[in-house]
Coordinates of C-alpha atoms in Angstrom, one line a residue:
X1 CA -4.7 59.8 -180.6
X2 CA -6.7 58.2 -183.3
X3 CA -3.7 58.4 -185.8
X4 CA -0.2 59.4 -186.0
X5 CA 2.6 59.3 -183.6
X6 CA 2.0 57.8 -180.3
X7 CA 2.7 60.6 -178.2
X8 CA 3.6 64.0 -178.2
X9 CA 6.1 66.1 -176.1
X10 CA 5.7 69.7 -176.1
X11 CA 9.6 70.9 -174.9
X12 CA 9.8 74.6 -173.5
X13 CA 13.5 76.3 -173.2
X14 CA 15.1 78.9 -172.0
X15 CA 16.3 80.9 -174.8
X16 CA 19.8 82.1 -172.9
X17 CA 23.2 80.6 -172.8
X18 CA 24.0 77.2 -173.4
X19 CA 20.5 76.2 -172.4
X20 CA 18.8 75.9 -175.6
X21 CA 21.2 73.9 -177.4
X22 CA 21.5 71.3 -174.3
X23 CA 17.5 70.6 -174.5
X24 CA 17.8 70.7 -178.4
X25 CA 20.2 67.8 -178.2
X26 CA 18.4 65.8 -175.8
X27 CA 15.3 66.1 -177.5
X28 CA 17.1 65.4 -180.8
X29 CA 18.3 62.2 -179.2
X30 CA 15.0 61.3 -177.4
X31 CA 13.1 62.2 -181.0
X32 CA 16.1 59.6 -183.1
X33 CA 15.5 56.6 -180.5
X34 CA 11.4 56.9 -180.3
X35 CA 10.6 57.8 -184.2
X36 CA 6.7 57.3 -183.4
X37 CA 6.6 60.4 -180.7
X38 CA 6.4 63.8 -182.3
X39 CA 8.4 66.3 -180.4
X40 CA 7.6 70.2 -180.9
X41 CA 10.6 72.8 -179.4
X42 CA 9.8 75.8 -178.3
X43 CA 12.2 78.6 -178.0
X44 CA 12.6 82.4 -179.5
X45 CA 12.8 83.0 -183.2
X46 CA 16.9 84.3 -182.8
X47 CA 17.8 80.9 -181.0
X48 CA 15.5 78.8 -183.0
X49 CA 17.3 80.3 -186.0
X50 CA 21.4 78.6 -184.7
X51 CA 19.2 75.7 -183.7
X52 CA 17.4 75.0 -187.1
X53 CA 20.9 74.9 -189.2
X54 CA 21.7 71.2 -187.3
X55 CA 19.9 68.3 -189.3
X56 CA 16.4 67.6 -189.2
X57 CA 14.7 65.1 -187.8
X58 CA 11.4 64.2 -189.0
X59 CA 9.7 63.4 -185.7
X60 CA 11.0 67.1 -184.4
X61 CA 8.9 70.0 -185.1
X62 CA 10.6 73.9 -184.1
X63 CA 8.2 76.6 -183.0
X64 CA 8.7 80.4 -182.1
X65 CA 7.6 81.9 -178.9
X66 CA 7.6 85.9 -178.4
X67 CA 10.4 86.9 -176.8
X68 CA 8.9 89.9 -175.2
X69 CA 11.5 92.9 -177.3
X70 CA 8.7 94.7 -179.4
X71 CA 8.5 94.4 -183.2
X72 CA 10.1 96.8 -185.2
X73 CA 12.9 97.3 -181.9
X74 CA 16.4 98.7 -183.6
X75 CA 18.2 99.3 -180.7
X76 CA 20.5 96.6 -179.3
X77 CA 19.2 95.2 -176.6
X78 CA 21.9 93.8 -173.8
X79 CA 21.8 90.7 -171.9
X80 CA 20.0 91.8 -169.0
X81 CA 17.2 93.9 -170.6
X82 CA 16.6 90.4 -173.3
X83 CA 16.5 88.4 -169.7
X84 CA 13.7 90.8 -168.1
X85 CA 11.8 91.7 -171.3
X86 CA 11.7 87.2 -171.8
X87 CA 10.5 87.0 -168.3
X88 CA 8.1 89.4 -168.4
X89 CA 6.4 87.9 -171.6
X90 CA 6.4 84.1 -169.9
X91 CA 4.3 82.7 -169.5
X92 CA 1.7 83.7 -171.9
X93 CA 4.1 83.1 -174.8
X94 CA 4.4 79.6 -174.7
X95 CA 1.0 78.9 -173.5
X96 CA 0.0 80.7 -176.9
X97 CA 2.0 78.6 -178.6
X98 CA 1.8 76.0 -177.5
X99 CA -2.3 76.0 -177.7
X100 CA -1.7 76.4 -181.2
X101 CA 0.3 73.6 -181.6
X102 CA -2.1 71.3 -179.6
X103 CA -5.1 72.1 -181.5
X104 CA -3.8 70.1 -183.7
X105 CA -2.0 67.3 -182.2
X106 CA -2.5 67.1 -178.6
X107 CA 0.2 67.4 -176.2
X108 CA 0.6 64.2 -173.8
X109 CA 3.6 65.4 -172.2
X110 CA 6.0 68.2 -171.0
X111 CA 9.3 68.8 -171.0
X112 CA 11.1 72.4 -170.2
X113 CA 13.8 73.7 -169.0
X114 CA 13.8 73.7 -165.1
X115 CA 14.3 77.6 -165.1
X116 CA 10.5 77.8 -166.3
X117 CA 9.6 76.9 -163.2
X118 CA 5.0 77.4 -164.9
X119 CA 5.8 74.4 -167.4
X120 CA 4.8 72.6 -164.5
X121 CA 1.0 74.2 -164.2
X122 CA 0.8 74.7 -167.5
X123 CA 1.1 70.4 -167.3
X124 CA -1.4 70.2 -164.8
X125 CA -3.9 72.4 -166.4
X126 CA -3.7 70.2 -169.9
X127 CA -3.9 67.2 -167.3
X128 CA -0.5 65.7 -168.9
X129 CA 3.1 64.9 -166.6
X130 CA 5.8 67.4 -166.5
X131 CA 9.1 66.5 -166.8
X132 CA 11.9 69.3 -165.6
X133 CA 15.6 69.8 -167.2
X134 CA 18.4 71.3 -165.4
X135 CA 21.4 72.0 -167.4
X136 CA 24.2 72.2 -164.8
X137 CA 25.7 70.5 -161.9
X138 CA 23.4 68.1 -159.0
X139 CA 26.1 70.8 -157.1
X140 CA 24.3 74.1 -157.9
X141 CA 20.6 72.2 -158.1
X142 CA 21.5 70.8 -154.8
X143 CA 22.0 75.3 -153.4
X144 CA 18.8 76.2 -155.6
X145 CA 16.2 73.4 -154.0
X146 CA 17.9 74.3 -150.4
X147 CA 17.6 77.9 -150.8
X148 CA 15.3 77.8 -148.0
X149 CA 17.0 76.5 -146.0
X150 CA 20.4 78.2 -146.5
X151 CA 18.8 81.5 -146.2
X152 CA 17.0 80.3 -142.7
X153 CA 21.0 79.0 -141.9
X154 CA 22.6 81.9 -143.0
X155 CA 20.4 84.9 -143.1
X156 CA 19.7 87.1 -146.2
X157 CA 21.1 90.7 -145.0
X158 CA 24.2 91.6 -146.7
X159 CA 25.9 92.3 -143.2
X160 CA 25.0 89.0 -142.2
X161 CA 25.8 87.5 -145.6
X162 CA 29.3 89.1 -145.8
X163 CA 30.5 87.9 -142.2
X164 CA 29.8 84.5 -143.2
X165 CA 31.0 83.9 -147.0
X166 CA 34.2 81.4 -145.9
X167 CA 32.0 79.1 -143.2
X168 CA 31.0 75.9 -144.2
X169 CA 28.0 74.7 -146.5
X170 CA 28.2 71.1 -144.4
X171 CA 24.1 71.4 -143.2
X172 CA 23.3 70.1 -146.2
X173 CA 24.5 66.4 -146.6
X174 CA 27.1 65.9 -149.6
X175 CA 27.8 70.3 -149.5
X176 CA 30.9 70.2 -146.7
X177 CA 33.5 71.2 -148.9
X178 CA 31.0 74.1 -150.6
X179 CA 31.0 77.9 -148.7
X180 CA 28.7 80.7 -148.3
X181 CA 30.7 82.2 -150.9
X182 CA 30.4 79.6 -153.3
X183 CA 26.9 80.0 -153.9
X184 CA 25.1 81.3 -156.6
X185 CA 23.8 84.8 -156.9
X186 CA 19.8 85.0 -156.2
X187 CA 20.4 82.5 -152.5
X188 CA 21.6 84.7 -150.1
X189 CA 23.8 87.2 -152.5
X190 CA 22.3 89.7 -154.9
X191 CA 19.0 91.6 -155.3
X192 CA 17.2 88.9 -154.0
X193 CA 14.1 90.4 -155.7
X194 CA 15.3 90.7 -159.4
X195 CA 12.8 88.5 -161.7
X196 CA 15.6 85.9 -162.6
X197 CA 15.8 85.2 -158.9
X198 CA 12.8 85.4 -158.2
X199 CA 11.7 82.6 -160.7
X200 CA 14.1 80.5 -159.7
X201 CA 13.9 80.4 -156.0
X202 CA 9.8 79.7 -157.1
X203 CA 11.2 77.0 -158.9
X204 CA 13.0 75.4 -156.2
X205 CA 9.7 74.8 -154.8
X206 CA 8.1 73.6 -157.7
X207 CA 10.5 71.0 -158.9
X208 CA 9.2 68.8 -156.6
X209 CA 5.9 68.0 -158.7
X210 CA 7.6 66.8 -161.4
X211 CA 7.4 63.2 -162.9
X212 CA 11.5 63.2 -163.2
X213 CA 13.7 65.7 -163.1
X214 CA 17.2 65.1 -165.6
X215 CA 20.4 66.8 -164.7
X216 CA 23.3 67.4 -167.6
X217 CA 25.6 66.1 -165.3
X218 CA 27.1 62.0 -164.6
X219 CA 26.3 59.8 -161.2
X220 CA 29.6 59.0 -160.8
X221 CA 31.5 62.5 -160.8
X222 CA 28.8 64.1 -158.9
X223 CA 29.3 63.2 -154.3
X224 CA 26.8 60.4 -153.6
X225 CA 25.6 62.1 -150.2
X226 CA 24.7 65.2 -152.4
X227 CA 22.9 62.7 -154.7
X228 CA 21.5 60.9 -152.1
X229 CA 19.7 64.2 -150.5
X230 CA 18.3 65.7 -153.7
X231 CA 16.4 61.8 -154.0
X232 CA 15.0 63.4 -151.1
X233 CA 12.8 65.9 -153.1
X234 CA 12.4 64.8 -156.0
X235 CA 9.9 61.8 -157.7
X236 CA 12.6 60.8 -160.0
X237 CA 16.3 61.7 -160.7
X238 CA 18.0 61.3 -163.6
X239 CA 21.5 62.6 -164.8
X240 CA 21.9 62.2 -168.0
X241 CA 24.8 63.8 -169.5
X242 CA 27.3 65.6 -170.8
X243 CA 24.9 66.7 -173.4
X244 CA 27.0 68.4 -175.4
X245 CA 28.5 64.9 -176.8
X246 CA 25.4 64.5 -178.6
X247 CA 25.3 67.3 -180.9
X248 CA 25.3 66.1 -184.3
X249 CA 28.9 66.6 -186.6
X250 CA 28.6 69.8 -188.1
X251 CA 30.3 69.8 -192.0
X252 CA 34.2 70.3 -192.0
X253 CA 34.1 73.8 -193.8
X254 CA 32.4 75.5 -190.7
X255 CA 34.0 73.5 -187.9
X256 CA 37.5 75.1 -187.7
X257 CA 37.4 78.8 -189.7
X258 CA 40.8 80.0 -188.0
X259 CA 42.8 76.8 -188.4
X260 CA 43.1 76.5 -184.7
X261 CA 43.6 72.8 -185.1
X262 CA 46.6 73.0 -187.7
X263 CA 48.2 75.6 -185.8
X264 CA 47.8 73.1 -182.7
X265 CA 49.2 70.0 -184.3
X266 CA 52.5 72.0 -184.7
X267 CA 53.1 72.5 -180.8
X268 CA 54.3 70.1 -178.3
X269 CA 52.0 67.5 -176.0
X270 CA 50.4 69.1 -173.2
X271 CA 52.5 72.5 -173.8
X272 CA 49.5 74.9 -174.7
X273 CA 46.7 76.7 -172.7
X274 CA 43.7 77.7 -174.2
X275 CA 42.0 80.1 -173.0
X276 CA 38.1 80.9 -173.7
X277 CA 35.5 82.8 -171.8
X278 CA 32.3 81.8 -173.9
X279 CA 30.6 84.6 -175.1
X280 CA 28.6 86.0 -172.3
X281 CA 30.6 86.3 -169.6
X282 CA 33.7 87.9 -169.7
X283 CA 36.7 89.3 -167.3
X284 CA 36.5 93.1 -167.0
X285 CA 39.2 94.8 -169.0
X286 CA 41.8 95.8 -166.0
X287 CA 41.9 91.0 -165.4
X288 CA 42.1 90.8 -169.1
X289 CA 45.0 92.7 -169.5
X290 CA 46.5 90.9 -166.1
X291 CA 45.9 87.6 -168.1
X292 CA 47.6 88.8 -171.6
X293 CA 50.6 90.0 -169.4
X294 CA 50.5 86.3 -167.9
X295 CA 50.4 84.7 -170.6
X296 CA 53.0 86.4 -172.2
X297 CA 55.6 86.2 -169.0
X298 CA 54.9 82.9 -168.7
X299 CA 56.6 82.2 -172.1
X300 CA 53.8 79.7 -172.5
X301 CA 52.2 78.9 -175.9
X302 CA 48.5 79.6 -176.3
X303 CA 45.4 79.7 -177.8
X304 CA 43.1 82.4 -176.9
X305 CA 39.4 82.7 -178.5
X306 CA 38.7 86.1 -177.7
X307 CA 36.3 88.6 -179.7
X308 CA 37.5 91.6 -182.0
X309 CA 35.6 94.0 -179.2
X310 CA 37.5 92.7 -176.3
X311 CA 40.9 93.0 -177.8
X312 CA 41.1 97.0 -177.3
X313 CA 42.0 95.5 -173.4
X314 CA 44.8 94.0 -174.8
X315 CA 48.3 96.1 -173.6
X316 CA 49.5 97.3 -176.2
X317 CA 51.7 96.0 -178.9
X318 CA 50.8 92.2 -177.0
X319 CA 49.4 90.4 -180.4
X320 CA 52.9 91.4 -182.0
X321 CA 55.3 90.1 -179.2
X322 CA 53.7 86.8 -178.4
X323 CA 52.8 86.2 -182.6
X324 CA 54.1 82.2 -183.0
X325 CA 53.8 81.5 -179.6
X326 CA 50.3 82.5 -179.4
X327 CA 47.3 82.5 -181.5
X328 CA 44.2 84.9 -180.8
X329 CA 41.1 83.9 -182.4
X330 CA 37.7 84.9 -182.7
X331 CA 36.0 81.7 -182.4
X332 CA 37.0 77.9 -181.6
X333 CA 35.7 74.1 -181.8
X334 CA 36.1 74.6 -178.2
X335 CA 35.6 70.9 -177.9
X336 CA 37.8 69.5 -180.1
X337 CA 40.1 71.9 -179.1
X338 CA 40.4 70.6 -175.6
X339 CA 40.4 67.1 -176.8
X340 CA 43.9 67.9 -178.4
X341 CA 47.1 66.3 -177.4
X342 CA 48.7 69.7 -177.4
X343 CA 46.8 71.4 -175.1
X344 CA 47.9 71.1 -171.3
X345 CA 45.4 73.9 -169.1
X346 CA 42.5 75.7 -169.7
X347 CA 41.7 78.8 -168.7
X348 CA 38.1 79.3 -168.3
X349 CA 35.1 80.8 -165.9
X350 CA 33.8 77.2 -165.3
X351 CA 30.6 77.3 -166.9
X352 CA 29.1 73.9 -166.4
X353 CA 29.1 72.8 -170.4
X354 CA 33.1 74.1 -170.4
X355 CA 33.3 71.9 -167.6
X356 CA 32.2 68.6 -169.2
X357 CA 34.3 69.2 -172.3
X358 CA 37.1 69.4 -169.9
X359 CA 36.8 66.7 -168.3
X360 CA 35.8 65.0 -172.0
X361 CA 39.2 66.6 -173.1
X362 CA 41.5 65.8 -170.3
X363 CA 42.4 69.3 -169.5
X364 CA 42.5 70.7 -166.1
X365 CA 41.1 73.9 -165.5
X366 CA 42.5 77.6 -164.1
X367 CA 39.5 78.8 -162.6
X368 CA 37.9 82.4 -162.6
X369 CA 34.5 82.2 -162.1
X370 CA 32.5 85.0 -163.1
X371 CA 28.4 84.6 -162.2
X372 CA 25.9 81.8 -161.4
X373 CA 26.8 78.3 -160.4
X374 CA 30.7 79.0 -162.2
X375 CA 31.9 79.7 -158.1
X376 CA 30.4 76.1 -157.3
X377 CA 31.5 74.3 -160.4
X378 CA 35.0 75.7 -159.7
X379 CA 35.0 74.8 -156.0
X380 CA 34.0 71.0 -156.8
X381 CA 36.7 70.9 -159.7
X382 CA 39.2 72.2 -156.9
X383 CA 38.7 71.0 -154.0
X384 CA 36.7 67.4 -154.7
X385 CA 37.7 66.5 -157.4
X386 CA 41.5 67.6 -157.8
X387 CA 41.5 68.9 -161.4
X388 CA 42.0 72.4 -161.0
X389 CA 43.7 75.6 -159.8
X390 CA 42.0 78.9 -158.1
X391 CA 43.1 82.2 -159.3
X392 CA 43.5 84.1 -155.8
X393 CA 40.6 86.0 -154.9
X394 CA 38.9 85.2 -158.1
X395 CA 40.8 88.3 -159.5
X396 CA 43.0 87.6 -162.5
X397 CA 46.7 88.9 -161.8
X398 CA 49.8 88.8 -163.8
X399 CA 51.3 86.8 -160.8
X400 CA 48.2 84.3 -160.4
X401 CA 48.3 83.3 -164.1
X402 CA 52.0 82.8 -164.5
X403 CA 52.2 80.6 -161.2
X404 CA 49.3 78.8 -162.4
X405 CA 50.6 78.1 -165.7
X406 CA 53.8 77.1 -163.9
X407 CA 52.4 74.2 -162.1
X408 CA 49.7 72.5 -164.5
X409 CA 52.1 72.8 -167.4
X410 CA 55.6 72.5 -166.1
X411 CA 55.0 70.9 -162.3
X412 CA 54.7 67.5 -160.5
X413 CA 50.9 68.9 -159.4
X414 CA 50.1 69.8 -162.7
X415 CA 51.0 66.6 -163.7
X416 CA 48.6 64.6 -161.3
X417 CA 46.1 66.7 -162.3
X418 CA 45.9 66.0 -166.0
X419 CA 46.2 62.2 -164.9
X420 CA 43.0 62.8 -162.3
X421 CA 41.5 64.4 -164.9
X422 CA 41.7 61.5 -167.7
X423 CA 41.0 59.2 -165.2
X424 CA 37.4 61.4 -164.8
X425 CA 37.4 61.6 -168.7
X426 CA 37.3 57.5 -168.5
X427 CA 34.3 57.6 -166.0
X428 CA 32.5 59.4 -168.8
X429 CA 33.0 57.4 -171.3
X430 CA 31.7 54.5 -169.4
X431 CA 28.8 56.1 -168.6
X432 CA 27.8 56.8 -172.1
X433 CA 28.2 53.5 -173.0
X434 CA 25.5 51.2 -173.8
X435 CA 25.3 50.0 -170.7
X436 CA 26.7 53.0 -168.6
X437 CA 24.6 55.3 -166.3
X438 CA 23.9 58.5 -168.5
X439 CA 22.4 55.5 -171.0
X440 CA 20.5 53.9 -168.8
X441 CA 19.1 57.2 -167.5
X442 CA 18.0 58.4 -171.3
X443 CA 16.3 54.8 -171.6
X444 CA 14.4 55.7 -168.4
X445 CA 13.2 59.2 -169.8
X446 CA 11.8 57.2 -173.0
X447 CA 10.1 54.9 -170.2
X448 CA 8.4 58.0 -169.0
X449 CA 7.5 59.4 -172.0
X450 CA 5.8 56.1 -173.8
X451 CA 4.4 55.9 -170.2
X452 CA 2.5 58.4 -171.0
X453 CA 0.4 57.4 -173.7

């Protein structure tokens, strides 16, 4: 470019989950330490909306991408139809956008979400490098980019499948400890034909032809033979997180709306388990009653972020007999919520960002995974790295949740674990430090990009 910024990276996101906001605040952070590269984000109008209330940054440009519902469209729309109408529209969406946007100031590199699997054509056709984000574990990217494999190992028909779900993972170096059944949905489980699994089985084959590929995860949590292997594929491997302690500080007014924090500061060290499910994936209704009636035979204090539409599970006259003991809320700063000296489990589905700000907080986990890489995540938090209990089954019981409670808040084990767990909490904090891993990595992305022009 004649003018103007040196370079200019065109970032594409998947609109669902915690994806966005990860890529947002890597980008942010890539956009405040290079101010001469112009970034442009592209993601749907509804997630752009949440994204564009953070602090601007001048070098960081949003855009809007059709998200395939029609205009006009007054029907709710669930999960699953937004996921298939989004993948039916990709990727003509962002390549009109995105042509719009280089008109103008031409795009010298790529960045997307690893899930769009055709950022990495569409990089090849403009004759720029792609660079590929994957915002979970090196343990669930490690099953995706063997899929292959596993399915010539294991087989694909259910029968098959379901004879096999407790033997051993240990064909791929680093993946002993991991089982059939830990894998994610879409591998060897599921419609193996539905479009989500579909696109990403096609891009566990086309990861390889990126420049780098960056993992929201930490080199020195993640097994080294696991590490080792996925070198193995890939040009460039880079874990760069937890992303989610770079989000910027939003204003004190909208970072606590239920108090959650003053009614915390009133209970006893390590006494309290929260309890918080995101807002996607939830327990069906018979395991969140099971979990109420824990909670409240347990005698335990808690915290429970749980929406106003979920609460009809609830047995009845539950919110009156634990009230003092237990506080049910809406919303969290799940964060700063597990970073609290009062707060001694954490009951959770093991979604990879939950994971992190465990591990950030100090708080071991009760596990129920629900979908995706959660059975994975939960198996390494369990049986590598020794911060975490199984419910039994994966089915929430009255029983399950009162023994667990029992032993990380009142045992010996429970005891070790929180240790473990602040000892892993530590290993973060020095990678994030100026000279840690997770900052050298970042300073090896801006490498890449100012490669580039």
């Amino acid at each position: 470019m004649a003018s103007g910024p040196k370079a200019h990276v065109a970032v594409l996101t998947f609109p669902f989950s915690s994806h966005p906001s990860a890529l947002f605040f890597l980008t942010r952070k890539l956009a405040e330490w290079v101010p001469d590269v112009a970034f442009s984000f592209f993601c749907i109008a509804k997630t752009n909306t949440y994204l564009s209330s953070w602090p601007t940054i001048p070098n960081l440009r949003i855009y809007d991408v059709a998200d395939g519902v029609e205009e006009g469209h007054v029907l709710e729309v669930s999960l699953e139809d937004q996921l298939e109408l989004f993948l039916r529209a990709t990727p003509w969406n962002y390549r009109e956008a995105i042509q719009r946007v280089d008109e103008i100031d031409k795009v010298s590199y790529v960045l997307s979400d690893a899930f769009l699997w055709f950022a990495g054509l569409m990089a090849e056709e403009m004759g720029v490098p792609w660079v590929a984000f994957w915002n979970g574990s090196a343990c669930s990217l490690s099953a995706h980019v063997n899929t292959d494999l596993i399915r010539q190992m294991i087989g694909t028909r259910p029968e098959e499948v379901s004879a096999r779900q407790d033997e051993s993972l240990a064909f791929i170096p680093g993946c002993s400890q991991f089982r059939v059944r830990d894998l994610p949905e879409g591998i060897v489980v599921g419609q193996l034909d539905l479009p989500l699994f579909t696109s990403l089985h096609r891009m566990s084959q086309e990861l390889p032809r990126a420049a780098a590929v960056l993992v929201n995860s930490i080199e020195e949590v993640d097994p080294t033979p696991l590490l080792d292997r996925l070198r193995t594929f890939f040009n460039k491997l880079l874990l760069v997180g937890p992303l989610s302690l770079l989000a910027p500080t939003r204003p004190d007014s909208e970072s606590d709306p239920h108090s959650c924090l003053a009614w915390l500061g009133s209970q006893a060290p390590a006494s309290v388990a929260y309890v918080g499910f995101g807002t996607i994936f939830v327990p069906p209704p018979s395991e969140l009653a099971a979990l109420a009636e824990g909670l409240e035979g347990s005698g335990a204090h808690f915290l429970w972020s749980l929406k106003e539409k979920h609460r009809e599970s609830l047995p009845a006259g539950f919110l009156e007999r634990t009230r003092g003991r237990g506080l049910v809320v809406s919303w969290t700063p799940q964060p700063i919520v597990l970073g609290h000296v009062a707060v001694g489990a954490f009951i959770n589905h093991c979604g990879y960002n939950s994971v992190l700000e465990s591990i950030m907080g100090g708080v071991p986990i009760i596990c129920r995974p629900l979908f995706g890489d959660q059975r994975i995540n939960a198996r390494v938090l369990s049986h590598v790295l020794g911060v975490a209990v199984d419910v039994k089954d994966e089915v929430l019981t009255k029983e399950g949740v009162m023994d667990a409670l029992d032993l990380l808040l009142h045992r010996k084990e429970g005891k070790i674990m929180r240790e473990k767990t602040v000892s892993l909490q530590q290993v973060v904090k020095n990678a994030i430090r100026e000279t840690g891993s997770a900052t050298n990595n970042m300073k090896a992305v801006l490498e890449i990009i100012k490669g580039s022009t």
